[in-house]
Amino acid sequence: MISTPSPLPAAANTVDRFSREDWQRGYQTQPQETSYWVEDIQGEIPASLRGTLFRNGPGTLDVGGQRFHHPFDGDGMICAFTFIDGKVFFRNRYVRTPGFIAEQAAGKILYRGVFGTQRPGGPLANAFDLKLKNIANTGVHYWGERLLALWEAAEPFRLDPVSLDTLGPDHLDGLLSEGQPFSAHPRIDPGSPRTGGQRRFVNFGVKAGLSSAIALYEFHEDGSLAQEQTRTVPGFAFLHDFVLTENYYCFFQNPVKFNPLPFVFGLKGAGQCLAFDPKGKTQMLLIPRDPAQPMQTLETDSCFVFHHGNAFERVSDQGRPQLVVDSICYPSFPSVEPGADFMETNFEEVPPGQLFRFTAELEGGSVSREALSLRPCEFPSLHPAKVGQAARYYYIGVTDSPAANAPLQAILKQDLETGATQTWSAAPRGFISEPLFVPAPNSKADGEAEDEGWVLCLIYNAARHGSDLVILQAQSLTEVARIRLQQHIPYGLHGSFTAATFGVGD
Ligand code: CO
C-alpha cells in the first residue's frame, strides 16, 4: 500500500518522442465551421457503431491575434461525429455565447478569463471588473432531447443537436437562476433499485465562498427533475468532478485556499488565486442521495484531484461497509502563474496525475489509498453500465513513456481484476484527447464481455496539422479505423456518446 503519491520511476534512457513545436501547433485557433461526410478514412468503421459522438473544447486560443493566457479560457467549439452504416458525418460549430459574439465582432479580448486572461491595458483596465464570460467550453451532453454545452461556473447553453446552432442559455425549466453554476461533469446513473432500474442524469453546481453550497440534481430520462437537494460544507470548495454510487455522491474537497484580492485588483485571474496547501488534508465528502440522511466528511492525505474514474460500494471481508473511489491525483495543484506561458510548459516540472484507489470505511471514518498506476494520466473512461459499480476496465489517456511527464499521447487499458495493462500510442507525432469507451450494441457488460466495444479518441496529428478520430477495438486495443478530418481541432476537454443520429443521412 502506498500512502503518498510516489515519484515517477527513474527514467532509463528516456528519449522525448514528441517535439514541442508539434505539440504547440495543436493549440492554433480553428476559425472554420464545417460539415461534411468524411471520405478520408483508413481501415473500416464498424457497421454496428451507430450514434453520435459529441465533443467540446476551446476552439479559440486567441482573438484577433491576442492570445488567451490559458486554453481553458478559450470559447467552446462543439464537434459532432455521427456514425451510420460504416460512414461518418462531421460537423463543428462554436457555442454562440454573448461573450463569443461580442469578442468576435470587436476582434479583440473584451473579458477577463478565469485562468488568467486579462483585457489589454494592464491592472487598471482589469481591476474591479468581475464580469466573467460564460465560455461553455468544457462538456457536452444529450439528455431528455436537450443538447447542452456545459461550463461549471454558470448555466449551460442549449444547442440544436442537428445543426449545432446555439439556442441560448438554458435554465432547465426554471431550475437554475441566471448565471447559476451547473457543472460540466454530469454522471449517468445506469439505474439501480434506488431509481427503479431507470437511468438518471445526475449533476451538481457549487457556489463557493467562505462556506460552499453544493446543489445536487437528478433528472429522469425525459429530462424532468427527479430530485434536488443542497448541502453546505465549510471552506472554499473547488469541485470539478464527482462520482456516484447507488446511495452516495462523493466529492473530493482539495486543500486549496482562495484569496480573491489579486483578482479584484486586476492582477490575476480568479483561477490563479487558488493556493494549494500541501500540509492540508483532502476532504472526502460523502453525501447520501437520500436527502434525509446526514453527510460524512472523511480526511485523507493532501492531494489534488480534477477527475475521478468511478466509485462503488462494497462490504469488506470483515463485513464492514466501504466506499471505493478511483481518482487521478496530483501531488499539488498545477498552478497557472500570471507571468508563465503555457506553450512553454516544462513537462518534467509539472506534477503528474496518477491513478489512485481510495477505500473509505463508512462506519469508522478512515480512508486508505493505494496507487493503481504511476504512469502520468488523465481522462479515465469506463463502460457506461458500470458507473457506480465495480468495473473491470478503465481506458485512460497516458504519456507515451511510462516514466516521464509529457503531453498525453497514448491510451492505457487497465484490467483492475488482474492488473494487466495494454497500451496504444499515437506518438511521436500524435497527441490524444479524452478517450471514450462506447459499448457494442447489446453488450452485456459483465465479466469477459465488459470490453466488448470501441474506444473513440480524437487525435491531433502534427504530421499533417489535422485531427484524426481513431476507433480502437477495445478488447485488443488495436486501431480499426482512422477518420481523417479536413482540419485540425484544438485540444479538447470532454465528450459524450448518444445512440441518436438526429436524422443525419436520412
Ligand atoms: Co473535467
mmCIF file of C-alpha atoms in Angstrom, residues 69-70 73 112-118 126-130 132 208-209 236-238 254-277 304 333-339:
data_model
loop_
_atom_site.group_PDB
_atom_site.id
_atom_site.type_symbol
_atom_site.label_atom_id
_atom_site.label_comp_id
_atom_site.label_asym_id
_atom_site.label_seq_id
_atom_site.Cartn_x
_atom_site.Cartn_y
_atom_site.Cartn_z
ATOM 1 C CA HIS A 69 -3.487 33.296 -21.100
ATOM 2 C CA HIS A 70 -4.619 29.681 -20.847
ATOM 3 C CA ASP A 73 -10.218 30.480 -21.304
ATOM 4 C CA ARG A 112 -11.137 38.605 -18.276
ATOM 5 C CA GLY A 113 -10.805 34.820 -18.113
ATOM 6 C CA VAL A 114 -10.903 32.578 -15.035
ATOM 7 C CA PHE A 115 -7.474 31.196 -15.947
ATOM 8 C CA GLY A 116 -5.679 34.497 -16.201
ATOM 9 C CA THR A 117 -6.656 36.091 -19.497
ATOM 10 C CA GLN A 118 -6.697 39.869 -18.991
ATOM 11 C CA ASN A 126 -8.942 44.918 -15.251
ATOM 12 C CA ALA A 127 -9.363 45.995 -11.623
ATOM 13 C CA PHE A 128 -12.913 45.658 -10.251
ATOM 14 C CA ASP A 129 -14.088 44.076 -13.499
ATOM 15 C CA LEU A 130 -15.524 40.849 -12.120
ATOM 16 C CA LEU A 132 -16.960 36.525 -16.364
ATOM 17 C CA ALA A 208 -18.002 28.519 -3.378
ATOM 18 C CA GLY A 209 -17.020 31.053 -0.742
ATOM 19 C CA PHE A 236 -13.845 27.145 -0.234
ATOM 20 C CA ALA A 237 -14.704 24.077 -2.309
ATOM 21 C CA PHE A 238 -13.147 23.781 -5.749
ATOM 22 C CA ASN A 254 -8.948 19.682 -2.320
ATOM 23 C CA PRO A 255 -6.803 21.529 0.234
ATOM 24 C CA VAL A 256 -6.801 24.890 -1.543
ATOM 25 C CA LYS A 257 -7.252 28.386 -0.243
ATOM 26 C CA PHE A 258 -8.804 31.169 -2.283
ATOM 27 C CA ASN A 259 -7.602 34.750 -1.933
ATOM 28 C CA PRO A 260 -9.731 36.878 -4.260
ATOM 29 C CA LEU A 261 -7.856 40.163 -3.801
ATOM 30 C CA PRO A 262 -5.396 39.810 -6.717
ATOM 31 C CA PHE A 263 -8.416 39.028 -8.916
ATOM 32 C CA VAL A 264 -10.377 42.038 -7.657
ATOM 33 C CA PHE A 265 -7.359 44.322 -8.163
ATOM 34 C CA GLY A 266 -6.865 43.126 -11.703
ATOM 35 C CA LEU A 267 -3.574 41.322 -11.126
ATOM 36 C CA LYS A 268 -4.662 37.713 -11.567
ATOM 37 C CA GLY A 269 -7.499 35.603 -12.920
ATOM 38 C CA ALA A 270 -9.810 34.012 -10.351
ATOM 39 C CA GLY A 271 -8.362 30.562 -11.082
ATOM 40 C CA GLN A 272 -4.868 31.902 -10.310
ATOM 41 C CA CYS A 273 -5.938 32.921 -6.799
ATOM 42 C CA LEU A 274 -6.156 29.305 -5.643
ATOM 43 C CA ALA A 275 -3.250 28.264 -3.432
ATOM 44 C CA PHE A 276 -2.615 24.602 -2.706
ATOM 45 C CA ASP A 277 -1.857 23.726 0.907
ATOM 46 C CA PHE A 304 -5.301 17.483 -5.767
ATOM 47 C CA PHE A 333 -2.270 21.919 -7.758
ATOM 48 C CA PRO A 334 -0.799 22.611 -11.200
ATOM 49 C CA SER A 335 -0.982 26.388 -10.819
ATOM 50 C CA VAL A 336 -1.330 28.866 -13.656
ATOM 51 C CA GLU A 337 1.102 31.672 -12.944
ATOM 52 C CA PRO A 338 0.424 35.166 -14.337
ATOM 53 C CA GLY A 339 3.839 35.511 -15.978
#
